[in-house]
Amino acid sequence: MLTIAPFERLTALMFRTELIVALGTIVAVIVERAVFAYWSAWRERTELRYRTLVSRALAGDDAATSALVDSPARHRLVLAALLILPLIEDRDPERISATRRIVGALSLVPIADRFLRSRLWWRRALALRALGLTQITDRSASIVAALDDRNRNVRAAALDALTDLQDPTTLQAVVVRLHDRSLPRGRRIAALTAFGTECEPFLLDLAEIDPDHRLDYARALATCGTERSRTALCLWTSDRRAEVQAAAVEALAHVGLDENAARLAIKALDSEHESVRAMAALALRHWTGPGDAAARLGRHLGDTWPVALCAAQSLQAMGPVGHVELQANAGRQDLAGDLARQMLWERQPQC
Amino acid sequence: MSAFLIAAAVGASLFLTAYLVLWNLSQIAMSPVAAVYLWTHQRRNTRRARALVTRMAFRPLVSVVVPAYNEQLTIVESIRALLALDYDPFEIVVVNDGSTDETLSLLKDTFHLLAAPHAFVQPLPTAPVLGLYRSTRYPGLVVIDKDNGKCKADAANAGINAASGALVAIIDADTILERDALIRAVTPFLENSKTVAVGGNVGIANGCRIFDGRVAEVALPRNWLARFQIVEYMRSFLLFRLACASCNGVVLISGAFGLFRRDAVLAVGGYDATAIGEDLDLTMRLQRHFRGTGQRFRIGFDPNPLAWTQAPEDWRSLRSQRYRWRRGLLQVLWRYRRLIGNPRFGIVGLGVLPYAAVFEGLAPLLELTGYIVVLLGTLSGLLSPLFWQVAVAVSVLAGSAITFTAVVLSDLGTRRYMRGRDLVLLVIVVLVENCGYRQLNSWWACVGTYHTLTGKRGWGEMKRKAFEGA
């Protein structure tokens, strides 16, 4: 039988180590769960204790607000969560204003200020979100400054905060960061959406001096543009870049067409670029004015799939003129016929 | 001769021990990486961050593709639950893959389906489509009836063809999605335009109370096989996959739930009907395509449970599943062997695939060999019983420690099993799992390897049952 002395010692050591690690992880599971259970129970108790008071304070009961103000300092963060978190879904201005009043009375803003100066990024992000949700506009400058924070999560939280804050003085800061790729794309769009048509003049001014980023401006105007943007968008439909042309036509679809825009959209149906033709087909969906839009769209039912689909959907949305064109194509035994029949079927009463 | 035998036995034992120690160490090394990923994810994906979807003026249309083959027991409830998902806009494309049971007629009766014209191009080849139905009550519900394609890949491809959305979610017919699963999965696409796919943690629904097509209460199942699979899923989803996700190296988006950019799926040719593990193969092809062409891309992974699935509760179904998984893994390793060690494919070529080949591929074979060598060596008196202690230490104890780490991560990240009784049971399950069940899995993996080498095919059978409490 083979026994090797060093191996023997190593084996014993290994066995003991593994045993300790295994037992250690069991203990870790139990301790972690016990700590969590204690913390959850404490939080639940605290929330239960203050929930009614918070509701009453939000309804304008000064006595309830005073009771909240008298609460121990260690309960402040739980109270902040009870007050502020519902504002993520409930953006009722009255509720926001009542929350802001109570947050002020509870001296939560200095806590947020302290968090904003924290070295821990999640604390800075938390403070930004809270300031934005409660629309504390006298901290707008701090939130705008956080757009240049070294941590990307904090920058993203700052953008969220500006979206929620809706302070017109910060609008420019949001618009000029339209091309800032270090900020999440979706949040940039959400911020523009929140400001809505207020962004439009800035976007148009910037687009004039910065034609290189026309694609971004066109996409932004598709979210928040009005008929005021139409002239610029019509101009961009003849941009040398196909993606700008497509985005401009798409934005025209959002802002609505006039005769000139419709003429350009119909012209764009002949573009050599599929994306431009598809967007042009989409832009014409409500156009029943001059031009032979329906007939032209009908011809594109046999185009490549993305164009054909947009053309069919536009014909469906056009009303009687579009239906006539769809009927005319419904007898075809190809994909165009299938599309026409599908669009007509969807308009029938069973749908 | 005797000296030679002793030297061979000792050499083999030492080699296998070193291999198992290395394997365990690699898994232990993954724990902090996974923990950091989990922690950062939880900090970043706050309730406010998830509200991004509701703050957008235009959200992408999501097509939820549900391949269904003989799913009469669960299909109606699954579709009802899908219709109640928290996301807008989305459509559901059910693909009846030539079911021989009442799947299609149940769908027709319950959801008021009518045969309808529906035009779509078919960039992905599939078995012939026989008909298309649309619901008169739920405008976003489309049912495709097609010939049986003999695999899920074919049905999924038919659904992807008919999908109108820019994003397609591929799920199993018996998958239960969390109500906010689409919101969570869509968010990475909105935040980063380079995202091509997002997978999520999949929980085991056995034992859970299901109400209205949702998991209402999470509990451990009574069946021990399902219990073992729960800790296996925890280990798999919360160690290896999180570690991979932290470096954009996800190579498996589970077939139970995955959200993909449709154009990316079409670019790689959709699901491969010849792949045994079609989900693994598709994710690998996405990795190869985007890394190979030098395009920037991201495959996201949400560590929170986005979906729940039924685990097999009988030996036969489980064995078939494991044989299939093994054949799928080996097939993928063979198909993508040129990526292994190739720096052009980044972390996948230099880290994930070599790890999968050396440890996932070889571990079951070497582990069993180790037990046999040590057992025979000890019984014949060639080896000291100390070698048994080593085998137990590196296999059972270290295995348990690694699984406990996954349990801690699961607990910190998702708080799934909240009852004290479940926690105690979970600890017992982890200990028991390493004393028999894991070794049995290794045996099944060896048989699966043999099937691969001998070219044996087939899916085996999975016994379905209705959801508990449904």
PDB file of C-alpha atoms in Angstrom, chain B residues 197-400:
ATOM      1  CA  ALA B 197     -29.862  39.842 -27.208  1.00  0.00           C
ATOM      2  CA  VAL B 198     -30.859  39.650 -23.566  1.00  0.00           C
ATOM      3  CA  GLY B 199     -31.265  36.533 -21.477  1.00  0.00           C
ATOM      4  CA  GLY B 200     -32.467  36.153 -17.966  1.00  0.00           C
ATOM      5  CA  ASN B 201     -32.332  33.926 -14.970  1.00  0.00           C
ATOM      6  CA  VAL B 202     -34.791  31.057 -15.212  1.00  0.00           C
ATOM      7  CA  GLY B 203     -36.359  29.713 -12.039  1.00  0.00           C
ATOM      8  CA  ILE B 204     -37.941  26.311 -11.485  1.00  0.00           C
ATOM      9  CA  ALA B 205     -41.690  26.537 -11.108  1.00  0.00           C
ATOM     10  CA  ASN B 206     -42.163  23.081  -9.559  1.00  0.00           C
ATOM     11  CA  GLY B 207     -43.556  23.526  -6.063  1.00  0.00           C
ATOM     12  CA  CYS B 208     -44.489  27.166  -6.618  1.00  0.00           C
ATOM     13  CA  ARG B 209     -48.094  28.266  -6.298  1.00  0.00           C
ATOM     14  CA  ILE B 210     -49.295  29.488  -9.669  1.00  0.00           C
ATOM     15  CA  PHE B 211     -52.210  31.912  -9.791  1.00  0.00           C
ATOM     16  CA  ASP B 212     -53.546  33.558 -12.926  1.00  0.00           C
ATOM     17  CA  GLY B 213     -50.595  32.304 -14.910  1.00  0.00           C
ATOM     18  CA  ARG B 214     -48.085  33.901 -12.561  1.00  0.00           C
ATOM     19  CA  VAL B 215     -45.845  32.560  -9.842  1.00  0.00           C
ATOM     20  CA  ALA B 216     -47.721  33.804  -6.784  1.00  0.00           C
ATOM     21  CA  GLU B 217     -45.660  32.074  -4.118  1.00  0.00           C
ATOM     22  CA  VAL B 218     -42.222  30.563  -4.447  1.00  0.00           C
ATOM     23  CA  ALA B 219     -41.606  27.337  -2.568  1.00  0.00           C
ATOM     24  CA  LEU B 220     -39.416  24.290  -2.869  1.00  0.00           C
ATOM     25  CA  PRO B 221     -41.073  21.317  -4.586  1.00  0.00           C
ATOM     26  CA  ARG B 222     -41.735  18.023  -2.807  1.00  0.00           C
ATOM     27  CA  ASN B 223     -39.957  16.060  -5.496  1.00  0.00           C
ATOM     28  CA  TRP B 224     -36.263  15.540  -4.767  1.00  0.00           C
ATOM     29  CA  LEU B 225     -35.237  15.523  -8.418  1.00  0.00           C
ATOM     30  CA  ALA B 226     -36.792  18.964  -8.894  1.00  0.00           C
ATOM     31  CA  ARG B 227     -35.073  20.139  -5.685  1.00  0.00           C
ATOM     32  CA  PHE B 228     -31.700  19.026  -6.994  1.00  0.00           C
ATOM     33  CA  GLN B 229     -32.311  20.859 -10.222  1.00  0.00           C
ATOM     34  CA  ILE B 230     -33.085  24.065  -8.325  1.00  0.00           C
ATOM     35  CA  VAL B 231     -29.602  24.172  -6.823  1.00  0.00           C
ATOM     36  CA  GLU B 232     -28.117  23.143 -10.156  1.00  0.00           C
ATOM     37  CA  TYR B 233     -29.884  26.075 -11.868  1.00  0.00           C
ATOM     38  CA  MET B 234     -28.660  28.422  -9.145  1.00  0.00           C
ATOM     39  CA  ARG B 235     -25.084  27.257  -9.688  1.00  0.00           C
ATOM     40  CA  SER B 236     -25.349  27.510 -13.437  1.00  0.00           C
ATOM     41  CA  PHE B 237     -27.149  30.860 -13.661  1.00  0.00           C
ATOM     42  CA  LEU B 238     -25.441  32.618 -10.800  1.00  0.00           C
ATOM     43  CA  LEU B 239     -21.823  31.593 -11.198  1.00  0.00           C
ATOM     44  CA  PHE B 240     -20.754  30.719 -14.734  1.00  0.00           C
ATOM     45  CA  ARG B 241     -23.292  32.826 -16.607  1.00  0.00           C
ATOM     46  CA  LEU B 242     -22.911  35.902 -14.430  1.00  0.00           C
ATOM     47  CA  ALA B 243     -19.146  35.630 -14.738  1.00  0.00           C
ATOM     48  CA  CYS B 244     -19.558  35.376 -18.525  1.00  0.00           C
ATOM     49  CA  ALA B 245     -22.038  38.261 -18.569  1.00  0.00           C
ATOM     50  CA  SER B 246     -19.600  40.510 -16.734  1.00  0.00           C
ATOM     51  CA  CYS B 247     -17.288  40.373 -19.783  1.00  0.00           C
ATOM     52  CA  ASN B 248     -19.888  40.182 -22.581  1.00  0.00           C
ATOM     53  CA  GLY B 249     -19.157  36.490 -22.953  1.00  0.00           C
ATOM     54  CA  VAL B 250     -22.659  35.033 -22.589  1.00  0.00           C
ATOM     55  CA  VAL B 251     -22.790  31.945 -24.795  1.00  0.00           C
ATOM     56  CA  LEU B 252     -26.155  30.599 -23.715  1.00  0.00           C
ATOM     57  CA  ILE B 253     -29.463  32.383 -23.632  1.00  0.00           C
ATOM     58  CA  SER B 254     -31.863  29.805 -22.314  1.00  0.00           C
ATOM     59  CA  GLY B 255     -34.552  28.543 -24.646  1.00  0.00           C
ATOM     60  CA  ALA B 256     -37.062  29.168 -21.849  1.00  0.00           C
ATOM     61  CA  PHE B 257     -36.779  32.920 -22.373  1.00  0.00           C
ATOM     62  CA  GLY B 258     -34.600  35.117 -24.538  1.00  0.00           C
ATOM     63  CA  LEU B 259     -35.167  38.449 -26.239  1.00  0.00           C
ATOM     64  CA  PHE B 260     -33.350  39.068 -29.535  1.00  0.00           C
ATOM     65  CA  ARG B 261     -33.053  41.778 -32.120  1.00  0.00           C
ATOM     66  CA  ARG B 262     -34.855  40.217 -35.066  1.00  0.00           C
ATOM     67  CA  ASP B 263     -32.413  41.524 -37.655  1.00  0.00           C
ATOM     68  CA  ALA B 264     -29.510  40.022 -35.698  1.00  0.00           C
ATOM     69  CA  VAL B 265     -31.199  36.620 -35.595  1.00  0.00           C
ATOM     70  CA  LEU B 266     -31.905  36.818 -39.325  1.00  0.00           C
ATOM     71  CA  ALA B 267     -28.302  37.864 -39.976  1.00  0.00           C
ATOM     72  CA  VAL B 268     -27.043  34.626 -38.457  1.00  0.00           C
ATOM     73  CA  GLY B 269     -29.683  32.506 -40.189  1.00  0.00           C
ATOM     74  CA  GLY B 270     -32.061  31.982 -37.256  1.00  0.00           C
ATOM     75  CA  TYR B 271     -32.118  28.780 -35.255  1.00  0.00           C
ATOM     76  CA  ASP B 272     -30.290  25.829 -36.738  1.00  0.00           C
ATOM     77  CA  ALA B 273     -32.654  22.895 -37.101  1.00  0.00           C
ATOM     78  CA  THR B 274     -29.724  20.474 -36.966  1.00  0.00           C
ATOM     79  CA  ALA B 275     -28.470  21.812 -33.635  1.00  0.00           C
ATOM     80  CA  ILE B 276     -29.234  19.675 -30.597  1.00  0.00           C
ATOM     81  CA  GLY B 277     -28.976  22.598 -28.179  1.00  0.00           C
ATOM     82  CA  GLU B 278     -30.543  25.175 -30.486  1.00  0.00           C
ATOM     83  CA  ASP B 279     -30.444  27.945 -27.872  1.00  0.00           C
ATOM     84  CA  LEU B 280     -26.741  27.443 -27.165  1.00  0.00           C
ATOM     85  CA  ASP B 281     -26.004  27.238 -30.876  1.00  0.00           C
ATOM     86  CA  LEU B 282     -27.870  30.482 -31.680  1.00  0.00           C
ATOM     87  CA  THR B 283     -26.099  32.436 -28.935  1.00  0.00           C
ATOM     88  CA  MET B 284     -22.758  31.058 -30.094  1.00  0.00           C
ATOM     89  CA  ARG B 285     -23.522  32.089 -33.662  1.00  0.00           C
ATOM     90  CA  LEU B 286     -24.376  35.607 -32.539  1.00  0.00           C
ATOM     91  CA  GLN B 287     -21.060  35.759 -30.681  1.00  0.00           C
ATOM     92  CA  ARG B 288     -19.153  34.418 -33.692  1.00  0.00           C
ATOM     93  CA  HIS B 289     -20.921  36.725 -36.146  1.00  0.00           C
ATOM     94  CA  PHE B 290     -20.443  39.968 -34.247  1.00  0.00           C
ATOM     95  CA  ARG B 291     -16.959  39.233 -32.957  1.00  0.00           C
ATOM     96  CA  GLY B 292     -15.870  37.801 -36.277  1.00  0.00           C
ATOM     97  CA  THR B 293     -17.010  40.859 -38.237  1.00  0.00           C
ATOM     98  CA  GLY B 294     -15.582  43.239 -35.657  1.00  0.00           C
ATOM     99  CA  GLN B 295     -18.952  44.843 -34.886  1.00  0.00           C
ATOM    100  CA  ARG B 296     -19.575  46.272 -31.459  1.00  0.00           C
ATOM    101  CA  PHE B 297     -22.378  44.409 -29.747  1.00  0.00           C
ATOM    102  CA  ARG B 298     -23.670  43.421 -26.346  1.00  0.00           C
ATOM    103  CA  ILE B 299     -25.484  40.354 -25.069  1.00  0.00           C
ATOM    104  CA  GLY B 300     -27.149  41.252 -21.796  1.00  0.00           C
ATOM    105  CA  PHE B 301     -28.085  39.032 -18.914  1.00  0.00           C
ATOM    106  CA  ASP B 302     -30.556  39.841 -16.151  1.00  0.00           C
ATOM    107  CA  PRO B 303     -29.764  37.895 -12.964  1.00  0.00           C
ATOM    108  CA  ASN B 304     -33.320  38.309 -11.713  1.00  0.00           C
ATOM    109  CA  PRO B 305     -35.739  35.537 -12.594  1.00  0.00           C
ATOM    110  CA  LEU B 306     -37.587  36.683 -15.696  1.00  0.00           C
ATOM    111  CA  ALA B 307     -39.117  33.314 -16.376  1.00  0.00           C
ATOM    112  CA  TRP B 308     -40.063  30.087 -14.641  1.00  0.00           C
ATOM    113  CA  THR B 309     -40.015  26.678 -16.162  1.00  0.00           C
ATOM    114  CA  GLN B 310     -41.023  23.144 -15.250  1.00  0.00           C
ATOM    115  CA  ALA B 311     -38.204  20.801 -14.382  1.00  0.00           C
ATOM    116  CA  PRO B 312     -38.598  17.080 -15.095  1.00  0.00           C
ATOM    117  CA  GLU B 313     -39.706  15.157 -12.007  1.00  0.00           C
ATOM    118  CA  ASP B 314     -39.106  11.626 -13.208  1.00  0.00           C
ATOM    119  CA  TRP B 315     -35.813   9.886 -13.834  1.00  0.00           C
ATOM    120  CA  ARG B 316     -36.544   9.048 -17.443  1.00  0.00           C
ATOM    121  CA  SER B 317     -37.343  12.589 -18.551  1.00  0.00           C
ATOM    122  CA  LEU B 318     -34.388  13.977 -16.627  1.00  0.00           C
ATOM    123  CA  ARG B 319     -32.038  11.416 -18.109  1.00  0.00           C
ATOM    124  CA  SER B 320     -33.223  12.199 -21.650  1.00  0.00           C
ATOM    125  CA  GLN B 321     -32.795  15.904 -20.983  1.00  0.00           C
ATOM    126  CA  ARG B 322     -29.249  15.425 -19.708  1.00  0.00           C
ATOM    127  CA  TYR B 323     -28.288  13.194 -22.618  1.00  0.00           C
ATOM    128  CA  ARG B 324     -29.567  15.912 -24.940  1.00  0.00           C
ATOM    129  CA  TRP B 325     -27.773  18.708 -23.096  1.00  0.00           C
ATOM    130  CA  ARG B 326     -24.554  16.755 -23.258  1.00  0.00           C
ATOM    131  CA  ARG B 327     -24.877  16.068 -26.969  1.00  0.00           C
ATOM    132  CA  GLY B 328     -25.725  19.749 -27.494  1.00  0.00           C
ATOM    133  CA  LEU B 329     -22.640  20.891 -25.604  1.00  0.00           C
ATOM    134  CA  LEU B 330     -20.298  18.543 -27.444  1.00  0.00           C
ATOM    135  CA  GLN B 331     -21.833  19.465 -30.789  1.00  0.00           C
ATOM    136  CA  VAL B 332     -21.298  23.167 -30.111  1.00  0.00           C
ATOM    137  CA  LEU B 333     -17.729  22.603 -28.913  1.00  0.00           C
ATOM    138  CA  TRP B 334     -17.008  20.680 -32.095  1.00  0.00           C
ATOM    139  CA  ARG B 335     -18.777  23.156 -34.398  1.00  0.00           C
ATOM    140  CA  TYR B 336     -17.021  26.156 -32.914  1.00  0.00           C
ATOM    141  CA  ARG B 337     -13.656  24.505 -32.298  1.00  0.00           C
ATOM    142  CA  ARG B 338     -11.922  27.062 -34.519  1.00  0.00           C
ATOM    143  CA  LEU B 339     -12.895  29.787 -32.095  1.00  0.00           C
ATOM    144  CA  ILE B 340     -11.085  28.120 -29.217  1.00  0.00           C
ATOM    145  CA  GLY B 341      -7.880  29.971 -28.499  1.00  0.00           C
ATOM    146  CA  ASN B 342      -8.510  32.463 -31.320  1.00  0.00           C
ATOM    147  CA  PRO B 343      -7.885  36.018 -30.035  1.00  0.00           C
ATOM    148  CA  ARG B 344     -10.106  37.453 -32.777  1.00  0.00           C
ATOM    149  CA  PHE B 345     -13.105  36.161 -30.801  1.00  0.00           C
ATOM    150  CA  GLY B 346     -12.065  37.890 -27.600  1.00  0.00           C
ATOM    151  CA  ILE B 347     -13.179  36.495 -24.294  1.00  0.00           C
ATOM    152  CA  VAL B 348     -15.287  33.805 -25.977  1.00  0.00           C
ATOM    153  CA  GLY B 349     -12.297  32.420 -27.870  1.00  0.00           C
ATOM    154  CA  LEU B 350      -9.774  32.850 -25.105  1.00  0.00           C
ATOM    155  CA  GLY B 351     -11.823  32.270 -21.968  1.00  0.00           C
ATOM    156  CA  VAL B 352     -15.356  30.941 -22.191  1.00  0.00           C
ATOM    157  CA  LEU B 353     -14.969  28.222 -24.833  1.00  0.00           C
ATOM    158  CA  PRO B 354     -11.627  26.883 -23.547  1.00  0.00           C
ATOM    159  CA  TYR B 355     -13.169  26.747 -20.061  1.00  0.00           C
ATOM    160  CA  ALA B 356     -16.230  24.957 -21.398  1.00  0.00           C
ATOM    161  CA  ALA B 357     -14.069  22.479 -23.307  1.00  0.00           C
ATOM    162  CA  VAL B 358     -11.642  21.737 -20.480  1.00  0.00           C
ATOM    163  CA  PHE B 359     -14.062  21.712 -17.569  1.00  0.00           C
ATOM    164  CA  GLU B 360     -17.664  21.354 -18.764  1.00  0.00           C
ATOM    165  CA  GLY B 361     -16.585  18.959 -21.483  1.00  0.00           C
ATOM    166  CA  LEU B 362     -14.099  16.797 -19.661  1.00  0.00           C
ATOM    167  CA  ALA B 363     -15.043  17.087 -15.986  1.00  0.00           C
ATOM    168  CA  PRO B 364     -17.772  14.428 -15.897  1.00  0.00           C
ATOM    169  CA  LEU B 365     -15.526  11.885 -17.622  1.00  0.00           C
ATOM    170  CA  LEU B 366     -12.521  12.607 -15.432  1.00  0.00           C
ATOM    171  CA  GLU B 367     -14.562  12.773 -12.241  1.00  0.00           C
ATOM    172  CA  LEU B 368     -16.020   9.321 -12.795  1.00  0.00           C
ATOM    173  CA  THR B 369     -12.653   7.960 -13.880  1.00  0.00           C
ATOM    174  CA  GLY B 370     -11.203   9.361 -10.682  1.00  0.00           C
ATOM    175  CA  TYR B 371     -13.770   7.568  -8.510  1.00  0.00           C
ATOM    176  CA  ILE B 372     -13.189   4.284 -10.331  1.00  0.00           C
ATOM    177  CA  VAL B 373      -9.366   4.495 -10.151  1.00  0.00           C
ATOM    178  CA  VAL B 374      -9.369   5.414  -6.471  1.00  0.00           C
ATOM    179  CA  LEU B 375     -11.970   2.775  -5.617  1.00  0.00           C
ATOM    180  CA  LEU B 376     -10.156   0.005  -7.470  1.00  0.00           C
ATOM    181  CA  GLY B 377      -6.769   1.169  -6.168  1.00  0.00           C
ATOM    182  CA  THR B 378      -7.993   1.182  -2.583  1.00  0.00           C
ATOM    183  CA  LEU B 379      -9.829  -2.137  -2.827  1.00  0.00           C
ATOM    184  CA  SER B 380      -6.803  -3.824  -4.347  1.00  0.00           C
ATOM    185  CA  GLY B 381      -4.590  -2.338  -1.664  1.00  0.00           C
ATOM    186  CA  LEU B 382      -2.527  -0.301  -4.122  1.00  0.00           C
ATOM    187  CA  LEU B 383      -3.621   3.036  -2.719  1.00  0.00           C
ATOM    188  CA  SER B 384      -3.985   4.365   0.770  1.00  0.00           C
ATOM    189  CA  PRO B 385      -7.547   5.209   1.961  1.00  0.00           C
ATOM    190  CA  LEU B 386      -6.240   8.750   2.097  1.00  0.00           C
ATOM    191  CA  PHE B 387      -7.015   9.016  -1.589  1.00  0.00           C
ATOM    192  CA  TRP B 388     -10.693   8.512  -0.734  1.00  0.00           C
ATOM    193  CA  GLN B 389     -10.505  11.424   1.673  1.00  0.00           C
ATOM    194  CA  VAL B 390      -9.098  13.571  -1.125  1.00  0.00           C
ATOM    195  CA  ALA B 391     -11.849  12.474  -3.487  1.00  0.00           C
ATOM    196  CA  VAL B 392     -14.476  13.378  -0.888  1.00  0.00           C
ATOM    197  CA  ALA B 393     -12.767  16.695  -0.098  1.00  0.00           C
ATOM    198  CA  VAL B 394     -12.422  17.917  -3.657  1.00  0.00           C
ATOM    199  CA  SER B 395     -15.646  16.493  -4.912  1.00  0.00           C
ATOM    200  CA  VAL B 396     -18.297  16.506  -2.201  1.00  0.00           C
ATOM    201  CA  LEU B 397     -17.135  19.206   0.219  1.00  0.00           C
ATOM    202  CA  ALA B 398     -15.795  21.656  -2.357  1.00  0.00           C
ATOM    203  CA  GLY B 399     -18.829  21.018  -4.563  1.00  0.00           C
ATOM    204  CA  SER B 400     -21.119  21.808  -1.629  1.00  0.00           C
TER     205      SER B 400
END
